[in-house]
Amino acid sequence: MNSIIIIKGKVNYQITLDPGVWIFDDRKVDLTTYFHTEQESKDELEEYTKAVSKHWEREIREGAIYPPTLKTERTYEREKILNGTFGIPFKPFLQNAEFQDDAKEIQFITKDQKYIVPLEDASEMILGFSKKGKPLKEDGPIHVYYGNGSNIDSPITHVKEIIVS
């Protein structure tokens, strides 16, 4: 099975998706809680500034040493990654592909059928890439979830191609 998927069609830039590296991406979301909690839009620059400020304030307060709590936090995060079920928002990939003016929809081509989604709805979608800490090898490499979570129990699986038309 090929784990690489290309966004192609009516785009200015073809984008290569490799779900195997998304576990290291800060944009990943926990799919066990994502659709059950209220989502709020974030300003990435503001989030980054807050994170840096928090880190800087912590270093001023505690010094540059690593107290035991930081080791515990790291262990917890490692456990979460090794056992978690994660996805990543589709919107940044679509923005980087830059649609051509006549693009109207996105087609998710699977081994059995084609799913057609309007561009407006596609930007809210989530691409699942791991389940209980394991990559989606049998029915992957990605699972596609609608932004409202309506297909959380039956996502689009076996995706081979993503075509903007």
mmCIF file of C-alpha atoms in Angstrom:
data_model
loop_
_atom_site.group_PDB
_atom_site.id
_atom_site.type_symbol
_atom_site.label_atom_id
_atom_site.label_comp_id
_atom_site.label_asym_id
_atom_site.label_seq_id
_atom_site.Cartn_x
_atom_site.Cartn_y
_atom_site.Cartn_z
ATOM 1 C CA MET A 1 0.000 0.000 0.000
ATOM 2 C CA ASN A 2 1.246 3.439 -0.884
ATOM 3 C CA SER A 3 0.964 5.886 2.014
ATOM 4 C CA ILE A 4 1.561 8.998 -0.097
ATOM 5 C CA ILE A 5 -1.453 10.903 -1.449
ATOM 6 C CA ILE A 6 -1.254 13.838 -3.865
ATOM 7 C CA ILE A 7 -3.716 16.725 -4.034
ATOM 8 C CA LYS A 8 -3.996 17.408 -7.747
ATOM 9 C CA GLY A 9 -6.368 18.761 -10.352
ATOM 10 C CA LYS A 10 -7.403 22.410 -10.523
ATOM 11 C CA VAL A 11 -4.699 23.653 -8.163
ATOM 12 C CA ASN A 12 -1.704 25.874 -8.753
ATOM 13 C CA TYR A 13 0.553 23.591 -6.701
ATOM 14 C CA GLN A 14 0.250 19.844 -6.305
ATOM 15 C CA ILE A 15 0.637 18.938 -2.653
ATOM 16 C CA THR A 16 2.098 15.639 -1.489
ATOM 17 C CA LEU A 17 0.549 14.302 1.727
ATOM 18 C CA ASP A 18 2.604 11.892 3.850
ATOM 19 C CA PRO A 19 0.532 10.888 6.906
ATOM 20 C CA GLY A 20 3.546 9.092 8.395
ATOM 21 C CA VAL A 21 5.126 12.371 9.487
ATOM 22 C CA TRP A 22 2.011 14.123 10.825
ATOM 23 C CA ILE A 23 2.531 12.714 14.320
ATOM 24 C CA PHE A 24 5.253 15.362 14.719
ATOM 25 C CA ASP A 25 3.021 18.190 13.470
ATOM 26 C CA ASP A 26 1.756 20.663 16.078
ATOM 27 C CA ARG A 27 -1.529 21.048 14.185
ATOM 28 C CA LYS A 28 -2.608 17.481 14.986
ATOM 29 C CA VAL A 29 -5.831 17.029 16.939
ATOM 30 C CA ASP A 30 -6.987 14.252 19.246
ATOM 31 C CA LEU A 31 -9.890 12.580 17.443
ATOM 32 C CA THR A 32 -11.258 11.030 20.626
ATOM 33 C CA THR A 33 -12.241 14.503 21.863
ATOM 34 C CA TYR A 34 -12.169 16.771 18.794
ATOM 35 C CA PHE A 35 -15.775 16.318 17.647
ATOM 36 C CA HIS A 36 -17.172 16.372 21.190
ATOM 37 C CA THR A 37 -15.719 19.709 22.274
ATOM 38 C CA GLU A 38 -16.494 23.234 21.120
ATOM 39 C CA GLN A 39 -14.019 24.348 18.443
ATOM 40 C CA GLU A 40 -12.762 27.880 18.377
ATOM 41 C CA SER A 41 -10.766 29.477 15.612
ATOM 42 C CA LYS A 42 -7.196 30.305 16.523
ATOM 43 C CA ASP A 43 -4.831 32.961 15.378
ATOM 44 C CA GLU A 44 -1.596 30.998 14.884
ATOM 45 C CA LEU A 45 0.630 34.006 15.548
ATOM 46 C CA GLU A 46 -1.220 34.778 18.762
ATOM 47 C CA GLU A 47 -0.999 31.129 19.889
ATOM 48 C CA TYR A 48 2.738 31.074 19.157
ATOM 49 C CA THR A 49 3.288 34.326 21.052
ATOM 50 C CA LYS A 50 1.413 32.976 24.069
ATOM 51 C CA ALA A 51 3.404 29.736 24.049
ATOM 52 C CA VAL A 52 6.741 31.546 23.830
ATOM 53 C CA SER A 53 5.710 33.984 26.560
ATOM 54 C CA LYS A 54 4.649 31.135 28.822
ATOM 55 C CA HIS A 55 7.961 29.354 28.279
ATOM 56 C CA TRP A 56 9.965 32.543 28.866
ATOM 57 C CA GLU A 57 8.025 33.336 32.036
ATOM 58 C CA ARG A 58 8.585 29.799 33.299
ATOM 59 C CA GLU A 59 12.329 30.005 32.709
ATOM 60 C CA ILE A 60 12.517 33.328 34.547
ATOM 61 C CA ARG A 61 10.545 31.921 37.474
ATOM 62 C CA GLU A 62 12.171 28.474 37.691
ATOM 63 C CA GLY A 63 15.494 29.029 35.973
ATOM 64 C CA ALA A 64 16.785 27.098 33.002
ATOM 65 C CA ILE A 65 16.999 23.850 34.957
ATOM 66 C CA TYR A 66 14.621 21.012 34.291
ATOM 67 C CA PRO A 67 12.610 20.249 37.402
ATOM 68 C CA PRO A 68 10.995 16.811 37.725
ATOM 69 C CA THR A 69 7.626 18.147 36.565
ATOM 70 C CA LEU A 70 9.021 18.781 33.079
ATOM 71 C CA LYS A 71 10.201 15.160 32.850
ATOM 72 C CA THR A 72 6.748 14.019 33.920
ATOM 73 C CA GLU A 73 5.112 16.248 31.310
ATOM 74 C CA ARG A 74 7.396 14.851 28.596
ATOM 75 C CA THR A 75 6.606 11.278 29.633
ATOM 76 C CA TYR A 76 2.883 12.030 29.534
ATOM 77 C CA GLU A 77 3.135 13.576 26.052
ATOM 78 C CA ARG A 78 5.161 10.589 24.787
ATOM 79 C CA GLU A 79 2.515 8.177 26.149
ATOM 80 C CA LYS A 80 -0.240 10.241 24.559
ATOM 81 C CA ILE A 81 1.477 10.059 21.148
ATOM 82 C CA LEU A 82 2.165 6.321 21.406
ATOM 83 C CA ASN A 83 -1.447 5.480 22.296
ATOM 84 C CA GLY A 84 -3.492 8.319 20.777
ATOM 85 C CA THR A 85 -5.902 8.587 17.863
ATOM 86 C CA PHE A 86 -5.034 11.647 15.810
ATOM 87 C CA GLY A 87 -6.074 13.659 12.787
ATOM 88 C CA ILE A 88 -4.979 16.878 11.154
ATOM 89 C CA PRO A 89 -7.063 19.711 9.654
ATOM 90 C CA PHE A 90 -7.312 19.589 5.853
ATOM 91 C CA LYS A 91 -7.559 23.380 5.463
ATOM 92 C CA PRO A 92 -3.801 24.261 5.543
ATOM 93 C CA PHE A 93 -3.082 21.778 2.754
ATOM 94 C CA LEU A 94 -5.878 23.201 0.628
ATOM 95 C CA GLN A 95 -4.633 26.747 1.198
ATOM 96 C CA ASN A 96 -1.115 25.773 0.102
ATOM 97 C CA ALA A 97 -2.435 24.063 -3.044
ATOM 98 C CA GLU A 98 -4.130 27.340 -4.129
ATOM 99 C CA PHE A 99 -7.303 26.534 -6.072
ATOM 100 C CA GLN A 100 -7.724 27.730 -9.605
ATOM 101 C CA ASP A 101 -10.661 30.072 -10.237
ATOM 102 C CA ASP A 102 -12.893 27.423 -11.802
ATOM 103 C CA ALA A 103 -12.443 24.840 -9.002
ATOM 104 C CA LYS A 104 -15.755 23.886 -7.373
ATOM 105 C CA GLU A 105 -15.350 20.588 -5.527
ATOM 106 C CA ILE A 106 -12.964 18.004 -4.155
ATOM 107 C CA GLN A 107 -13.126 14.348 -5.071
ATOM 108 C CA PHE A 108 -11.835 11.726 -2.656
ATOM 109 C CA ILE A 109 -11.102 8.676 -4.795
ATOM 110 C CA THR A 110 -11.122 5.422 -2.804
ATOM 111 C CA LYS A 111 -10.571 1.858 -3.938
ATOM 112 C CA ASP A 112 -14.342 1.383 -4.318
ATOM 113 C CA GLN A 113 -15.934 4.744 -5.072
ATOM 114 C CA LYS A 114 -15.678 8.510 -5.374
ATOM 115 C CA TYR A 115 -16.848 10.993 -2.718
ATOM 116 C CA ILE A 116 -17.539 14.553 -3.889
ATOM 117 C CA VAL A 117 -17.403 17.443 -1.422
ATOM 118 C CA PRO A 118 -17.918 21.189 -2.135
ATOM 119 C CA LEU A 119 -14.819 23.328 -1.553
ATOM 120 C CA GLU A 120 -16.476 25.243 1.291
ATOM 121 C CA ASP A 121 -17.129 22.031 3.237
ATOM 122 C CA ALA A 122 -13.725 20.496 2.456
ATOM 123 C CA SER A 123 -11.830 23.178 4.355
ATOM 124 C CA GLU A 124 -13.533 22.028 7.586
ATOM 125 C CA MET A 125 -12.573 18.365 7.134
ATOM 126 C CA ILE A 126 -10.147 16.426 9.310
ATOM 127 C CA LEU A 127 -7.749 13.794 7.956
ATOM 128 C CA GLY A 128 -7.293 10.961 10.454
ATOM 129 C CA PHE A 129 -3.867 9.327 10.333
ATOM 130 C CA SER A 130 -3.528 7.149 13.448
ATOM 131 C CA LYS A 131 -5.724 4.991 15.647
ATOM 132 C CA LYS A 132 -4.618 3.934 19.124
ATOM 133 C CA GLY A 133 -1.030 4.864 18.306
ATOM 134 C CA LYS A 134 -0.829 2.915 15.049
ATOM 135 C CA PRO A 135 -0.838 4.161 11.447
ATOM 136 C CA LEU A 136 -3.922 3.315 9.376
ATOM 137 C CA LYS A 137 -2.442 0.503 7.273
ATOM 138 C CA GLU A 138 -5.454 -1.736 6.578
ATOM 139 C CA ASP A 139 -7.944 0.934 5.471
ATOM 140 C CA GLY A 140 -5.756 4.007 5.186
ATOM 141 C CA PRO A 141 -3.445 5.767 4.797
ATOM 142 C CA ILE A 142 -5.997 8.367 5.897
ATOM 143 C CA HIS A 143 -9.572 8.517 7.117
ATOM 144 C CA VAL A 144 -11.562 11.572 6.076
ATOM 145 C CA TYR A 145 -13.976 13.087 8.611
ATOM 146 C CA TYR A 146 -16.494 15.846 7.932
ATOM 147 C CA GLY A 147 -15.970 18.957 10.042
ATOM 148 C CA ASN A 148 -19.248 18.478 11.908
ATOM 149 C CA GLY A 149 -18.326 14.924 12.909
ATOM 150 C CA SER A 150 -21.365 13.427 11.193
ATOM 151 C CA ASN A 151 -19.317 10.497 9.866
ATOM 152 C CA ILE A 152 -17.210 9.882 12.971
ATOM 153 C CA ASP A 153 -18.317 6.242 13.091
ATOM 154 C CA SER A 154 -17.945 5.655 9.349
ATOM 155 C CA PRO A 155 -15.262 7.931 7.860
ATOM 156 C CA ILE A 156 -14.175 7.861 4.241
ATOM 157 C CA THR A 157 -11.461 5.174 4.102
ATOM 158 C CA HIS A 158 -9.082 3.620 1.549
ATOM 159 C CA VAL A 159 -8.366 7.058 0.014
ATOM 160 C CA LYS A 160 -6.003 6.785 -2.977
ATOM 161 C CA GLU A 161 -6.313 10.222 -4.594
ATOM 162 C CA ILE A 162 -7.590 13.710 -3.868
ATOM 163 C CA ILE A 163 -8.619 15.633 -6.966
ATOM 164 C CA VAL A 164 -9.787 19.243 -7.083
ATOM 165 C CA SER A 165 -12.231 19.672 -9.962
#
